[in-house]
Short mmCIF file of C-alpha atoms in Angstrom, two decimals:
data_model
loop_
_atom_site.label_atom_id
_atom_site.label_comp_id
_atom_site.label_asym_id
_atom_site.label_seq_id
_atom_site.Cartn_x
_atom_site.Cartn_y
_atom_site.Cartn_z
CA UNK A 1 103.01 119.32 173.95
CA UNK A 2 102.98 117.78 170.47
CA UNK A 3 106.45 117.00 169.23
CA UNK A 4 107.26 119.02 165.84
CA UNK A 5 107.15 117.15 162.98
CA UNK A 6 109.21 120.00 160.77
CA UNK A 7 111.26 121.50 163.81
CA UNK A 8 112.80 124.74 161.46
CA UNK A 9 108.79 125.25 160.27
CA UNK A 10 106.63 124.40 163.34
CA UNK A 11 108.80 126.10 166.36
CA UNK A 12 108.40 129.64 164.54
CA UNK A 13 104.53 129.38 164.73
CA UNK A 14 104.65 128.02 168.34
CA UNK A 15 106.87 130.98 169.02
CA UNK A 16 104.73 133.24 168.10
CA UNK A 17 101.80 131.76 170.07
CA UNK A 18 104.25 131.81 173.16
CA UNK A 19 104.85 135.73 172.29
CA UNK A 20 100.67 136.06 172.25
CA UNK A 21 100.64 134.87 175.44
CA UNK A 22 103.47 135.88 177.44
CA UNK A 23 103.48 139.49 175.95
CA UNK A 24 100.33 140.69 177.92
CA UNK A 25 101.91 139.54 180.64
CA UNK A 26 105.30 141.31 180.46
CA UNK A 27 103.71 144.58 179.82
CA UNK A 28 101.35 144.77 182.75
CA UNK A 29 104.54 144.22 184.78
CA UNK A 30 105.56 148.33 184.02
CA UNK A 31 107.90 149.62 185.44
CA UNK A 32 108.62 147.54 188.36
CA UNK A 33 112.04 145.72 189.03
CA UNK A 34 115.87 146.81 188.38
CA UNK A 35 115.48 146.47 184.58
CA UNK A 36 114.04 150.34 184.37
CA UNK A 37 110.55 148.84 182.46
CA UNK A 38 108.99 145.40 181.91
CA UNK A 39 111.01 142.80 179.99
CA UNK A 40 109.35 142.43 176.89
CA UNK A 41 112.29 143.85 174.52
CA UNK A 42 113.90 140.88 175.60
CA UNK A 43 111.19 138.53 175.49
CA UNK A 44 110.89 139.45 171.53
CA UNK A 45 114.44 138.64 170.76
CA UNK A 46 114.76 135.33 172.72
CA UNK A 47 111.67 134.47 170.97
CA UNK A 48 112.76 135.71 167.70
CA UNK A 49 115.86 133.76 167.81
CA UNK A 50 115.02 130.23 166.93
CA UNK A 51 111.95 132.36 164.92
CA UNK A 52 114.21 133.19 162.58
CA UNK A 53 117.28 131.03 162.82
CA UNK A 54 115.72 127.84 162.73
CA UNK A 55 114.18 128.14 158.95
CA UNK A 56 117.35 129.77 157.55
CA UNK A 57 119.62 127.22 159.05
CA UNK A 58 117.57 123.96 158.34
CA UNK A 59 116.14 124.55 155.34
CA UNK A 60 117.88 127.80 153.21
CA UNK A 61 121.63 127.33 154.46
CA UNK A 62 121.52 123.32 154.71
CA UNK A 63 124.48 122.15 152.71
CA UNK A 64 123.67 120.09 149.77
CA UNK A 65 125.49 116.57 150.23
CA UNK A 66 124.25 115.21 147.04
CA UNK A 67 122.40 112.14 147.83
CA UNK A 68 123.82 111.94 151.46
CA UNK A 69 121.12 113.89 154.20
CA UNK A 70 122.64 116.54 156.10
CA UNK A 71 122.76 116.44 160.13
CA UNK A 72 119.91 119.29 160.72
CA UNK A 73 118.64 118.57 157.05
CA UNK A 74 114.78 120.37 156.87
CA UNK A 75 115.00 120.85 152.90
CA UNK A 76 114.70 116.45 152.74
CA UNK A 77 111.51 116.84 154.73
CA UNK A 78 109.50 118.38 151.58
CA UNK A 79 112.01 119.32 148.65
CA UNK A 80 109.53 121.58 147.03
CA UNK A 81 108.56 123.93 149.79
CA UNK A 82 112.67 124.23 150.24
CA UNK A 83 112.80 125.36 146.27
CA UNK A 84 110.03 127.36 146.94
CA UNK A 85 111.99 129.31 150.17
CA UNK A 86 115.11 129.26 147.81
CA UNK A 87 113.20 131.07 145.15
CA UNK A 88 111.42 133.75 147.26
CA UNK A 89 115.09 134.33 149.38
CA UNK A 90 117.43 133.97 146.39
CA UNK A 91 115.16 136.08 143.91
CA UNK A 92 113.85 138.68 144.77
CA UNK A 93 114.52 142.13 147.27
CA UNK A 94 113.22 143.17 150.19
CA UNK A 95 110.96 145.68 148.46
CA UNK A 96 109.06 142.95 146.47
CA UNK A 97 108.22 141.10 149.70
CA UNK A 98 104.64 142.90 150.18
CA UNK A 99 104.90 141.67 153.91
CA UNK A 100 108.27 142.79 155.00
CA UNK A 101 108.84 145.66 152.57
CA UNK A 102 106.64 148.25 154.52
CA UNK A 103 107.99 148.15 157.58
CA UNK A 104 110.29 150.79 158.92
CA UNK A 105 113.62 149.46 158.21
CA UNK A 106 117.12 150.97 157.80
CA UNK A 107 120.21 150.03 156.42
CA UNK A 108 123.69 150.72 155.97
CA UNK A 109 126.31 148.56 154.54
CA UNK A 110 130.38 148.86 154.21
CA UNK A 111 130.34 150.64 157.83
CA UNK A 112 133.97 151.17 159.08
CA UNK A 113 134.33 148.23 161.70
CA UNK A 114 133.28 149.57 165.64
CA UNK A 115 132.22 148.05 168.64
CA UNK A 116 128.85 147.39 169.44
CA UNK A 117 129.59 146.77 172.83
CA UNK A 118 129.57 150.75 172.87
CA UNK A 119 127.33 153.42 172.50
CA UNK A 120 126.40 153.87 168.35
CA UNK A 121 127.70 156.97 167.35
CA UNK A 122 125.96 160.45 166.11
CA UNK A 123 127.06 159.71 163.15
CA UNK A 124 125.44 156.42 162.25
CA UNK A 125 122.23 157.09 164.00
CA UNK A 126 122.08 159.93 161.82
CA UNK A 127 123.01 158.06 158.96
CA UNK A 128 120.57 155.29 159.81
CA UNK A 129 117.52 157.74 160.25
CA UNK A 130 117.66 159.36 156.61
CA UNK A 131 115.71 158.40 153.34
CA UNK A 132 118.50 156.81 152.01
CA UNK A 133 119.28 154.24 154.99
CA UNK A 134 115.49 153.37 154.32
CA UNK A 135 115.31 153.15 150.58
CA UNK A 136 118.62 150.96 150.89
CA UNK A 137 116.68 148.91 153.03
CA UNK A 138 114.06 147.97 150.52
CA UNK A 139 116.22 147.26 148.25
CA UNK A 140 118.45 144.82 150.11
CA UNK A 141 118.42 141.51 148.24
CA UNK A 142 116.47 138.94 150.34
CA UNK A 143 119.34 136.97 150.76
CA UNK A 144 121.49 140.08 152.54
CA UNK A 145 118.21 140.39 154.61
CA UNK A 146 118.03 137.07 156.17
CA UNK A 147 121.49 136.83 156.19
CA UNK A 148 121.53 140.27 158.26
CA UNK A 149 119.13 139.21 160.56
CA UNK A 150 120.08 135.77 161.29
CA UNK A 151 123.79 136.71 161.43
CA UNK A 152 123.17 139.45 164.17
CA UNK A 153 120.82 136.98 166.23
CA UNK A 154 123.26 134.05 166.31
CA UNK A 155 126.32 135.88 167.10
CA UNK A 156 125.29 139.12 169.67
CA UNK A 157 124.80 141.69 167.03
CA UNK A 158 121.82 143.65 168.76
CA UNK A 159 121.86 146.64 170.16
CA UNK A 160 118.79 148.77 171.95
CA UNK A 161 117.91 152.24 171.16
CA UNK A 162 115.92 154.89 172.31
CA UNK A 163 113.33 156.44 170.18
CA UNK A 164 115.40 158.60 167.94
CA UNK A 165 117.89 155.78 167.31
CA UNK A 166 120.40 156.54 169.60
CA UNK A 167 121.96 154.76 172.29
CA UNK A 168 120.88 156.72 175.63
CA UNK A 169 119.61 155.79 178.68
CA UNK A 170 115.70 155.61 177.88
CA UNK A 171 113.53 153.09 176.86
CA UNK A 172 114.48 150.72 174.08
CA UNK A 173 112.15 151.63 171.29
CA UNK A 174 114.21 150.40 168.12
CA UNK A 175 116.67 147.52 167.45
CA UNK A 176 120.27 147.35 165.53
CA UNK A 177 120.86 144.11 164.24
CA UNK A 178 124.71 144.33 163.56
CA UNK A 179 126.44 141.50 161.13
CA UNK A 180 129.96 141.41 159.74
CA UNK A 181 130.65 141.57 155.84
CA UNK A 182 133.53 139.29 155.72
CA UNK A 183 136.78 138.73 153.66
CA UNK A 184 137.93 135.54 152.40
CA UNK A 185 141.80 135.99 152.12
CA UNK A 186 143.37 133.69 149.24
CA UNK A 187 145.04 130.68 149.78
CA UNK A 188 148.49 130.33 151.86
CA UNK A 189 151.67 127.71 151.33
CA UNK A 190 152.44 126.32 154.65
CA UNK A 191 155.77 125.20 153.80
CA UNK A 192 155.70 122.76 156.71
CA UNK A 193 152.49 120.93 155.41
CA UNK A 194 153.38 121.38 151.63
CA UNK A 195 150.81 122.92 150.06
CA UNK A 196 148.04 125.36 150.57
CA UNK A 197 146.05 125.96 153.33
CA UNK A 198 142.85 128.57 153.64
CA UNK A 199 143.11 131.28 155.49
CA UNK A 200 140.40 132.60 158.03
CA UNK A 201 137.76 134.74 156.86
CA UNK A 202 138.52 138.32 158.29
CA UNK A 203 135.80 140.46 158.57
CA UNK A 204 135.92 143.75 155.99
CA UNK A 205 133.23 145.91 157.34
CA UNK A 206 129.77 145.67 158.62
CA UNK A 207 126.44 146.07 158.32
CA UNK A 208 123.48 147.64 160.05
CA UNK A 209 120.03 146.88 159.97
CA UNK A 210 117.78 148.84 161.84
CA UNK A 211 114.06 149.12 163.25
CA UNK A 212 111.79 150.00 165.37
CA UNK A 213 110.89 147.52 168.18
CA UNK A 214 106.92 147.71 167.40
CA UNK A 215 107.76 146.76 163.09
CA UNK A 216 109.92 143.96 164.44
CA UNK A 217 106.98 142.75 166.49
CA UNK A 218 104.68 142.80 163.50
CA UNK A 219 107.63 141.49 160.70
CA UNK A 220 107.83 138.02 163.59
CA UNK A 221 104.28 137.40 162.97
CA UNK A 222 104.56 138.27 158.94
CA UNK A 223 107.62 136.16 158.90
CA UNK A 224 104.86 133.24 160.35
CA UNK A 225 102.13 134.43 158.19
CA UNK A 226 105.34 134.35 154.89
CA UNK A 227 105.75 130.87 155.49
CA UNK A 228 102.54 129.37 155.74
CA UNK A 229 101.56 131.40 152.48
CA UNK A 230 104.28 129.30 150.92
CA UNK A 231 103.23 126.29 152.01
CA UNK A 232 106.14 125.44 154.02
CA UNK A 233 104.08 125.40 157.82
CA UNK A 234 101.28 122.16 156.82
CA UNK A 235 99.45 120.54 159.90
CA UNK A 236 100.02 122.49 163.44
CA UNK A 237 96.75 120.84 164.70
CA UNK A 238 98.99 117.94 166.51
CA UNK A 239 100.34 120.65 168.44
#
């Protein structure tokens, strides 16, 4: 294998093409095994992982040392296809993305905190499956949308659900990508240290981002297709 010359821009294509080829595969496997139907739910998040993460972390979230390079620093590599990310993230919504915008997404933000570990309630499922949940979705800023998805990915925030968005015990056919909104408490005196100290964020509420497994497969190839319309994927060929 070729070694990546832009890690957070070539491993998202070479996911993909692992996905292409792996996917097949998975599928034929049916039902057999202890896992109640082939694996490829999970294949499509492990793979979507670094999809996803890598771009957002190395090139949209880098920290900007001035004239000093970060550690994982991506946006150094080619400073104009980083401004060009920054302007279609920082921008625009998720309804004027004409590749992500049509896809079957939900949303709901300032939930009351729960645990995801359980079951999602009635409630939310509910709330998640009206016209609402999707016309909040498509108007998420781009920035809340990454941030949603990349969040979720890098901490545990999934859950599986069945087909009518509920957590049962069927066959996974959509995908809750749970992130925290968090709270940034002021400033503190420690009186032992002399002067003020932040605080840990705390987290306020959260948010839920929701769809179903088959639109997730086709936004990880759009996401692909997004950033080599901007420029940002150049020469895979050595790969």
């Amino acid at each position: 294998m070729g070694i990546p010359q832009h890690y957070s821009l070539d491993i998202p294509a070479r996911c993909l093409a692992l996905l292409d080829l792996c996917e097949p595969v998975v599928k034929s496997a049916g039902g057999r095994g202890r896992f109640g139907g082939p694996l490829n739910t999970t294949l499509l998040l492990a793979l979507a992982t670094p999809m996803i993460s890598l771009p957002i972390e190395r090139i949209y979230k880098n920290i900007d040392f001035g004239d000093r390079e970060g550690m994982v620093d991506d946006r150094r590599v080619n400073p104009q296809l980083a401004e060009r990310l920054d302007a279609e993230i920082k921008r625009k919504t998720l309804r004027q993305n004409r590749y992500f915008s049509d896809l079957h997404w939900s949303f709901a933000k300032d939930v009351e905190i729960f645990n995801a570990a359980h079951p999602l309630s009635t409630d939310l499922a509910d709330q998640l499956s009206s016209d609402d949940a999707h016309e909040a979705a498509r108007s998420m800023e781009m920035a809340q949308f990454v941030s949603c998805l990349r969040n979720a990915l890098a901490h545990g925030g999934i859950m599986y659900l069945d087909g009518d968005g509920q957590s049962s015990t069927g066959q996974a056919d959509m995908l809750l990508f749970v992130s925290a909104k968090p709270l940034i408490p002021d400033p503190v005196f420690d009186e032992k240290k002399g002067k003020y100290v932040n605080s840990r964020p705390v987290m306020e509420s959260m948010r839920l981002l929701r769809i179903p497994q088959e639109d997730f497969r086709t936004f990880l190839k759009s996401w692909v297709t997004w950033l080599n319309e901007l420029g940002i994927i150049e020469d895979l060929d050595a790969a």
